[in-house]
């Protein structure tokens, strides 16, 4: 077999090594346009897990690589004169040049042919190869040439970065966040061999321009960085090697294979340097390709297998990298955070590290995070313990005069079980048990302001006296038997009205017994949905009056809070999104115009809703669709409602148009809450695939939301919050006296369960290489 590899970087060389090991007879050639030791960059970084993989696949190169490595365990975050260190991270650094030398040597040893100073211009030259591996890096010529086939997407990110080196020794992966007269600069730095460290500098485009870096040559821009970070460099110089400033390209390809050609490494997919995974991804691609070549009967099936088997892992890493790079791009959002909370945000930015995970690894650090959180709570008027505080989830929160005992919320969820809008026994049990279960705040399902405002015939309403009495009964029960506060969500279905119950066909039009629907514009949801009537001013007045009447009834029921539903494509949302509003009057056009009617309704409600009670608005912070609402719009929307007196923005997403393409994942909507909270400076509640109390604490401690709502988890577990309270030992949870023995038991048992769990976790955790190295260097204890 003949294999041609274009590119002698980590991907190409490691693929050559692994394939040659499998096929000692194969003719494998690596073509590299540079000279043998002509490499850019300084250090590369691998996690312990990646090294374990290398150990499995090629012992000799693994051994040589690990002999050369610098190990460290800690991540250090420098911010506003403070430094926070977190251990247990298990990373290693090595010089990129040394890594390539080791791989070249090993490849030669195995009989791979290495052709340096050979720039491949056209793959036709390699026509006789059975397999052509395109490992030609981030600017891959061959990916570009066939970009229509590979369906390449290149997202050039806004921040500027430059890769430099230094002789400054470092004992931790070091992030330095540096305020300057021009704006914030960030250094990502780590040592990769004795006396050598990598320094990646990053800043936003405005700061870059103001700092006069545009057009500066390598030396002068290194001098500027040395001025900024001089206090830390401690007299050590900054070194350059093709250290020009550039914008990071996030590269994705919908296809990785063309005939007998396959993309590997950066050519195929890039991952932002802030998660240190570029070289790791490149070498693990080589492993995946070698595995596929081992097991598949033909090259074609191997390539298919490689692409199918590897894609998910690569996309997961890229997603983590995306989330991380966005955090760094928006670092100014967090600049006024307490430094320890800021450091917690750095650590947990890409979801891989969580509150519980850090509690195991760095309990003192998390204790400080908790204390800082508790101090804010105390400053907002609560008498909470700041020395030994409860976890963030169990800290109280205030909105106007409403105090919620903890931060867990039952998200609004339609039960589709009302008759003529009348909530019944099901609702009493449903809301009653969730309130007793311990959540600090529970929301009603979308409660419709009129019979024609309903989504389905099963939706609850609040437009007549019978409904008012039924809701009052439920509110009274909740208040009498729990500490939960109760929020009423009111809404109008708009064009998504007159549809079937969820279990009969979500959003599908009723075949019988439907009613006329209205919307901002006459655009049906499905092609076969009812075409909504475009609302005129009279319809707007009628809808506004219906909302006001429902709010007045809600106040008489005794609800503690009122939420206006402006999300998910329902009536008010249909005004806000440009995808559902094509009006030419003052209620359409710009975002300001599209917000006019929802704001008018909100203001009318605020006028009748008691001043001491809070109001929230639920928004879809993105439509997940081309041309629709984006996170930036959500900031403007939130600000506009905040100016009108909203106390909390309930940040949901999507459900505006059928063709939306949400990016699902754990806590997938939380970045929007983060953006709205920290840019619009308004309190937020986040929601969406949040399933554990660990995630709740991670979100709250990182300052990404003030309250955390859980929908589906509460459907199957009304006692989610009570159980979490027991787990975290959060004293002071209200429990009705009938259930106290159960509460006592779970709180007692949880102390032991938690201890067992932590012991197991600590035992199960393999020692990091840094820990092993430290152990090995200690003198043996005297007998
Ligand atoms: C300026 C810069 C500095 C970097 N520094 C670091 C760092 O310090 N640490 C780190 O972890 N990561 C660094 N990276 C990222 C890291 O290099 C990549 O993620 C990783 O090297 C990807 O490996 P690869 O084999 O896919 O690509 P590369 O390492 O880029 O290798 C591709 C190779 O293909 C060769 N090539 C390209 N076209 C042709 C052709 N037509 N014919 C023959 N040869 C060709 C190139 O010369 C290159 O050697 C850096 C990236 C850049 C752009
Ligand atoms: C059955 C069901 C009904 C829902 N009804 C409503 C509703 O009435 N009002 C609303 O704003 N959101 C509603 N939602 C959305 C939820 O409040 C929540 O945003 C969504 O389920 C995502 O959170 P989760 O992943 O915790 O479930 C509903 C969701 C479900 C699953």
PDB file of N, CA and C and ligand atoms in Angstrom, residues 6-12 31-34 40-45 96 118-120 135-138 141-142 163 190 198 242 246 264-267 278-279 282, ligand 1:
ATOM      1  N   UNK A   6       0.512  14.799   3.241  1.00  0.00           N
ATOM      2  CA  UNK A   6       0.956  16.176   2.980  1.00  0.00           C
ATOM      3  C   UNK A   6       0.943  16.920   4.305  1.00  0.00           C
ATOM      4  N   UNK A   7       2.130  17.310   4.770  1.00  0.00           N
ATOM      5  CA  UNK A   7       2.229  18.041   6.030  1.00  0.00           C
ATOM      6  C   UNK A   7       2.926  17.219   7.095  1.00  0.00           C
ATOM      7  N   UNK A   8       4.055  17.747   7.576  1.00  0.00           N
ATOM      8  CA  UNK A   8       4.822  17.049   8.612  1.00  0.00           C
ATOM      9  C   UNK A   8       4.643  17.697   9.968  1.00  0.00           C
ATOM     10  N   UNK A   9       3.409  18.079  10.301  1.00  0.00           N
ATOM     11  CA  UNK A   9       3.090  18.551  11.654  1.00  0.00           C
ATOM     12  C   UNK A   9       2.742  17.352  12.519  1.00  0.00           C
ATOM     13  N   UNK A  10       2.230  17.600  13.711  1.00  0.00           N
ATOM     14  CA  UNK A  10       1.900  16.485  14.602  1.00  0.00           C
ATOM     15  C   UNK A  10       0.909  15.497  13.984  1.00  0.00           C
ATOM     16  N   UNK A  11      -0.085  15.990  13.245  1.00  0.00           N
ATOM     17  CA  UNK A  11      -1.087  15.076  12.671  1.00  0.00           C
ATOM     18  C   UNK A  11      -0.443  14.152  11.645  1.00  0.00           C
ATOM     19  N   UNK A  12       0.290  14.746  10.704  1.00  0.00           N
ATOM     20  CA  UNK A  12       0.872  13.965   9.616  1.00  0.00           C
ATOM     21  C   UNK A  12       1.894  12.963  10.139  1.00  0.00           C
ATOM     22  N   UNK A  31       5.337  14.538   3.135  1.00  0.00           N
ATOM     23  CA  UNK A  31       5.881  15.669   2.386  1.00  0.00           C
ATOM     24  C   UNK A  31       5.723  16.923   3.229  1.00  0.00           C
ATOM     25  N   UNK A  32       6.838  17.566   3.522  1.00  0.00           N
ATOM     26  CA  UNK A  32       6.784  18.769   4.369  1.00  0.00           C
ATOM     27  C   UNK A  32       7.529  19.895   3.650  1.00  0.00           C
ATOM     28  N   UNK A  33       6.862  21.013   3.539  1.00  0.00           N
ATOM     29  CA  UNK A  33       7.482  22.098   2.756  1.00  0.00           C
ATOM     30  C   UNK A  33       8.634  22.779   3.501  1.00  0.00           C
ATOM     31  N   UNK A  34       8.617  22.725   4.831  1.00  0.00           N
ATOM     32  CA  UNK A  34       9.690  23.380   5.598  1.00  0.00           C
ATOM     33  C   UNK A  34      10.892  22.457   5.765  1.00  0.00           C
ATOM     34  N   UNK A  40       7.455  26.669  13.761  1.00  0.00           N
ATOM     35  CA  UNK A  40       6.965  27.837  14.492  1.00  0.00           C
ATOM     36  C   UNK A  40       6.401  27.386  15.839  1.00  0.00           C
ATOM     37  N   UNK A  41       6.040  28.336  16.633  1.00  0.00           N
ATOM     38  CA  UNK A  41       5.376  28.018  17.900  1.00  0.00           C
ATOM     39  C   UNK A  41       6.398  27.699  18.979  1.00  0.00           C
ATOM     40  N   UNK A  42       5.928  27.617  20.185  1.00  0.00           N
ATOM     41  CA  UNK A  42       6.818  27.367  21.310  1.00  0.00           C
ATOM     42  C   UNK A  42       6.466  26.034  21.957  1.00  0.00           C
ATOM     43  N   UNK A  43       5.547  26.063  22.918  1.00  0.00           N
ATOM     44  CA  UNK A  43       5.214  24.795  23.564  1.00  0.00           C
ATOM     45  C   UNK A  43       3.893  24.250  23.069  1.00  0.00           C
ATOM     46  N   UNK A  44       3.669  22.979  23.318  1.00  0.00           N
ATOM     47  CA  UNK A  44       2.341  22.399  23.117  1.00  0.00           C
ATOM     48  C   UNK A  44       1.919  21.804  24.450  1.00  0.00           C
ATOM     49  N   UNK A  45       0.613  21.650  24.605  1.00  0.00           N
ATOM     50  CA  UNK A  45       0.151  21.164  25.892  1.00  0.00           C
ATOM     51  C   UNK A  45      -0.786  19.970  25.699  1.00  0.00           C
ATOM     52  N   UNK A  96       7.209  22.434  21.019  1.00  0.00           N
ATOM     53  CA  UNK A  96       6.659  21.929  19.754  1.00  0.00           C
ATOM     54  C   UNK A  96       7.801  21.379  18.895  1.00  0.00           C
ATOM     55  N   UNK A 118       9.653  20.088   0.561  1.00  0.00           N
ATOM     56  CA  UNK A 118       8.883  19.611  -0.602  1.00  0.00           C
ATOM     57  C   UNK A 118       7.468  20.151  -0.485  1.00  0.00           C
ATOM     58  N   UNK A 119       7.231  21.188  -1.230  1.00  0.00           N
ATOM     59  CA  UNK A 119       5.911  21.822  -1.171  1.00  0.00           C
ATOM     60  C   UNK A 119       5.016  21.162  -2.225  1.00  0.00           C
ATOM     61  N   UNK A 120       3.971  20.494  -1.768  1.00  0.00           N
ATOM     62  CA  UNK A 120       3.076  19.831  -2.724  1.00  0.00           C
ATOM     63  C   UNK A 120       2.074  20.869  -3.224  1.00  0.00           C
ATOM     64  N   UNK A 135      -2.765  16.687   5.834  1.00  0.00           N
ATOM     65  CA  UNK A 135      -2.466  17.158   7.193  1.00  0.00           C
ATOM     66  C   UNK A 135      -1.673  18.447   7.056  1.00  0.00           C
ATOM     67  N   UNK A 136      -2.173  19.307   6.176  1.00  0.00           N
ATOM     68  CA  UNK A 136      -1.391  20.492   5.806  1.00  0.00           C
ATOM     69  C   UNK A 136      -1.795  21.738   6.587  1.00  0.00           C
ATOM     70  N   UNK A 137      -2.365  21.539   7.772  1.00  0.00           N
ATOM     71  CA  UNK A 137      -2.506  22.642   8.723  1.00  0.00           C
ATOM     72  C   UNK A 137      -3.688  23.562   8.491  1.00  0.00           C
ATOM     73  N   UNK A 138      -3.702  24.599   9.306  1.00  0.00           N
ATOM     74  CA  UNK A 138      -4.874  25.469   9.396  1.00  0.00           C
ATOM     75  C   UNK A 138      -5.197  26.177   8.080  1.00  0.00           C
ATOM     76  N   UNK A 141      -4.090  24.128   1.844  1.00  0.00           N
ATOM     77  CA  UNK A 141      -4.291  24.450   0.429  1.00  0.00           C
ATOM     78  C   UNK A 141      -5.306  23.495  -0.200  1.00  0.00           C
ATOM     79  N   UNK A 142      -5.233  22.238   0.220  1.00  0.00           N
ATOM     80  CA  UNK A 142      -6.082  21.226  -0.440  1.00  0.00           C
ATOM     81  C   UNK A 142      -7.521  21.313   0.058  1.00  0.00           C
ATOM     82  N   UNK A 163       1.311  34.520  19.417  1.00  0.00           N
ATOM     83  CA  UNK A 163       1.985  33.444  20.126  1.00  0.00           C
ATOM     84  C   UNK A 163       3.433  33.858  20.367  1.00  0.00           C
ATOM     85  N   UNK A 190       2.313  29.049  29.927  1.00  0.00           N
ATOM     86  CA  UNK A 190       2.702  27.811  30.618  1.00  0.00           C
ATOM     87  C   UNK A 190       4.137  27.460  30.254  1.00  0.00           C
ATOM     88  N   UNK A 198       5.527  29.241  27.038  1.00  0.00           N
ATOM     89  CA  UNK A 198       4.713  29.764  25.934  1.00  0.00           C
ATOM     90  C   UNK A 198       3.856  30.904  26.464  1.00  0.00           C
ATOM     91  N   UNK A 242       7.709  33.991  14.309  1.00  0.00           N
ATOM     92  CA  UNK A 242       6.483  34.195  13.516  1.00  0.00           C
ATOM     93  C   UNK A 242       5.323  34.573  14.449  1.00  0.00           C
ATOM     94  N   UNK A 246      -2.957  37.787  14.899  1.00  0.00           N
ATOM     95  CA  UNK A 246      -3.943  37.296  13.934  1.00  0.00           C
ATOM     96  C   UNK A 246      -5.275  37.051  14.618  1.00  0.00           C
ATOM     97  N   UNK A 264      -7.012  15.794   8.084  1.00  0.00           N
ATOM     98  CA  UNK A 264      -6.574  15.444   9.444  1.00  0.00           C
ATOM     99  C   UNK A 264      -6.068  16.711  10.142  1.00  0.00           C
ATOM    100  N   UNK A 265      -6.235  16.774  11.445  1.00  0.00           N
ATOM    101  CA  UNK A 265      -5.651  17.872  12.222  1.00  0.00           C
ATOM    102  C   UNK A 265      -6.313  19.212  11.943  1.00  0.00           C
ATOM    103  N   UNK A 266      -5.513  20.283  12.077  1.00  0.00           N
ATOM    104  CA  UNK A 266      -6.030  21.640  11.906  1.00  0.00           C
ATOM    105  C   UNK A 266      -6.700  21.847  10.549  1.00  0.00           C
ATOM    106  N   UNK A 267      -6.250  21.123   9.526  1.00  0.00           N
ATOM    107  CA  UNK A 267      -6.845  21.277   8.201  1.00  0.00           C
ATOM    108  C   UNK A 267      -8.338  20.963   8.264  1.00  0.00           C
ATOM    109  N   UNK A 278      -5.262  21.931  20.272  1.00  0.00           N
ATOM    110  CA  UNK A 278      -4.958  21.847  18.835  1.00  0.00           C
ATOM    111  C   UNK A 278      -4.109  20.633  18.497  1.00  0.00           C
ATOM    112  N   UNK A 279      -2.983  20.492  19.184  1.00  0.00           N
ATOM    113  CA  UNK A 279      -2.069  19.395  18.879  1.00  0.00           C
ATOM    114  C   UNK A 279      -2.669  18.063  19.317  1.00  0.00           C
ATOM    115  N   UNK A 282      -5.106  16.972  16.731  1.00  0.00           N
ATOM    116  CA  UNK A 282      -4.390  16.526  15.533  1.00  0.00           C
ATOM    117  C   UNK A 282      -3.872  15.096  15.727  1.00  0.00           C
TER     118      UNK A 282
HETATM  119  C1  LIG B   1       1.639  30.569  14.410  1.00  0.00           C
HETATM  120  C2  LIG B   1       1.114  29.396  15.169  1.00  0.00           C
HETATM  121  C3  LIG B   1       1.719  29.061  16.344  1.00  0.00           C
HETATM  122  C4  LIG B   1       1.248  27.962  17.069  1.00  0.00           C
HETATM  123  N1  LIG B   1       1.862  27.672  18.213  1.00  0.00           N
HETATM  124  C5  LIG B   1       1.400  26.642  18.963  1.00  0.00           C
HETATM  125  C6  LIG B   1       1.972  26.343  20.200  1.00  0.00           C
HETATM  126  O1  LIG B   1       2.905  26.984  20.648  1.00  0.00           O
HETATM  127  N2  LIG B   1       1.412  25.325  20.902  1.00  0.00           N
HETATM  128  C7  LIG B   1       0.370  24.567  20.450  1.00  0.00           C
HETATM  129  O2  LIG B   1      -0.106  23.635  21.130  1.00  0.00           O
HETATM  130  N3  LIG B   1      -0.165  24.830  19.288  1.00  0.00           N
HETATM  131  C8  LIG B   1       0.295  25.840  18.531  1.00  0.00           C
HETATM  132  N4  LIG B   1      -0.316  26.128  17.377  1.00  0.00           N
HETATM  133  C9  LIG B   1      -1.443  25.304  16.938  1.00  0.00           C
HETATM  134  C10 LIG B   1      -0.927  23.953  16.566  1.00  0.00           C
HETATM  135  O3  LIG B   1       0.204  24.135  15.772  1.00  0.00           O
HETATM  136  C11 LIG B   1      -1.921  23.109  15.767  1.00  0.00           C
HETATM  137  O4  LIG B   1      -3.159  22.968  16.415  1.00  0.00           O
HETATM  138  C12 LIG B   1      -1.326  21.742  15.515  1.00  0.00           C
HETATM  139  O5  LIG B   1       0.003  21.888  15.174  1.00  0.00           O
HETATM  140  C13 LIG B   1      -2.098  21.060  14.423  1.00  0.00           C
HETATM  141  O6  LIG B   1      -1.318  20.054  13.841  1.00  0.00           O
HETATM  142  P1  LIG B   1      -1.401  19.758  12.303  1.00  0.00           P
HETATM  143  O7  LIG B   1      -0.429  18.664  12.081  1.00  0.00           O
HETATM  144  O8  LIG B   1      -2.792  19.551  11.914  1.00  0.00           O
HETATM  145  O9  LIG B   1      -0.953  21.090  11.587  1.00  0.00           O
HETATM  146  P2  LIG B   1       0.473  21.856  11.581  1.00  0.00           P
HETATM  147  O10 LIG B   1       1.208  21.661  12.825  1.00  0.00           O
HETATM  148  O11 LIG B   1       0.153  23.255  11.180  1.00  0.00           O
HETATM  149  O12 LIG B   1       1.236  21.137  10.431  1.00  0.00           O
HETATM  150  C14 LIG B   1       0.947  21.289   9.079  1.00  0.00           C
HETATM  151  C15 LIG B   1       2.232  21.141   8.305  1.00  0.00           C
HETATM  152  O13 LIG B   1       1.920  21.065   6.935  1.00  0.00           O
HETATM  153  C16 LIG B   1       2.921  21.748   6.225  1.00  0.00           C
HETATM  154  N5  LIG B   1       2.361  22.088   4.922  1.00  0.00           N
HETATM  155  C17 LIG B   1       1.308  22.898   4.677  1.00  0.00           C
HETATM  156  N6  LIG B   1       1.042  22.927   3.360  1.00  0.00           N
HETATM  157  C18 LIG B   1       1.938  22.099   2.771  1.00  0.00           C
HETATM  158  C19 LIG B   1       2.137  21.715   1.428  1.00  0.00           C
HETATM  159  N7  LIG B   1       1.381  22.180   0.454  1.00  0.00           N
HETATM  160  N8  LIG B   1       3.139  20.861   1.156  1.00  0.00           N
HETATM  161  C20 LIG B   1       3.924  20.377   2.163  1.00  0.00           C
HETATM  162  N9  LIG B   1       3.757  20.710   3.444  1.00  0.00           N
HETATM  163  C21 LIG B   1       2.769  21.558   3.751  1.00  0.00           C
HETATM  164  C22 LIG B   1       3.250  22.919   7.096  1.00  0.00           C
HETATM  165  O14 LIG B   1       4.515  23.464   6.814  1.00  0.00           O
HETATM  166  C23 LIG B   1       3.175  22.312   8.480  1.00  0.00           C
HETATM  167  O15 LIG B   1       4.418  21.865   8.932  1.00  0.00           O
HETATM  168  C24 LIG B   1       0.148  27.199  16.610  1.00  0.00           C
HETATM  169  C25 LIG B   1      -0.451  27.551  15.433  1.00  0.00           C
HETATM  170  C26 LIG B   1       0.013  28.642  14.712  1.00  0.00           C
HETATM  171  C27 LIG B   1      -0.674  29.000  13.425  1.00  0.00           C
END
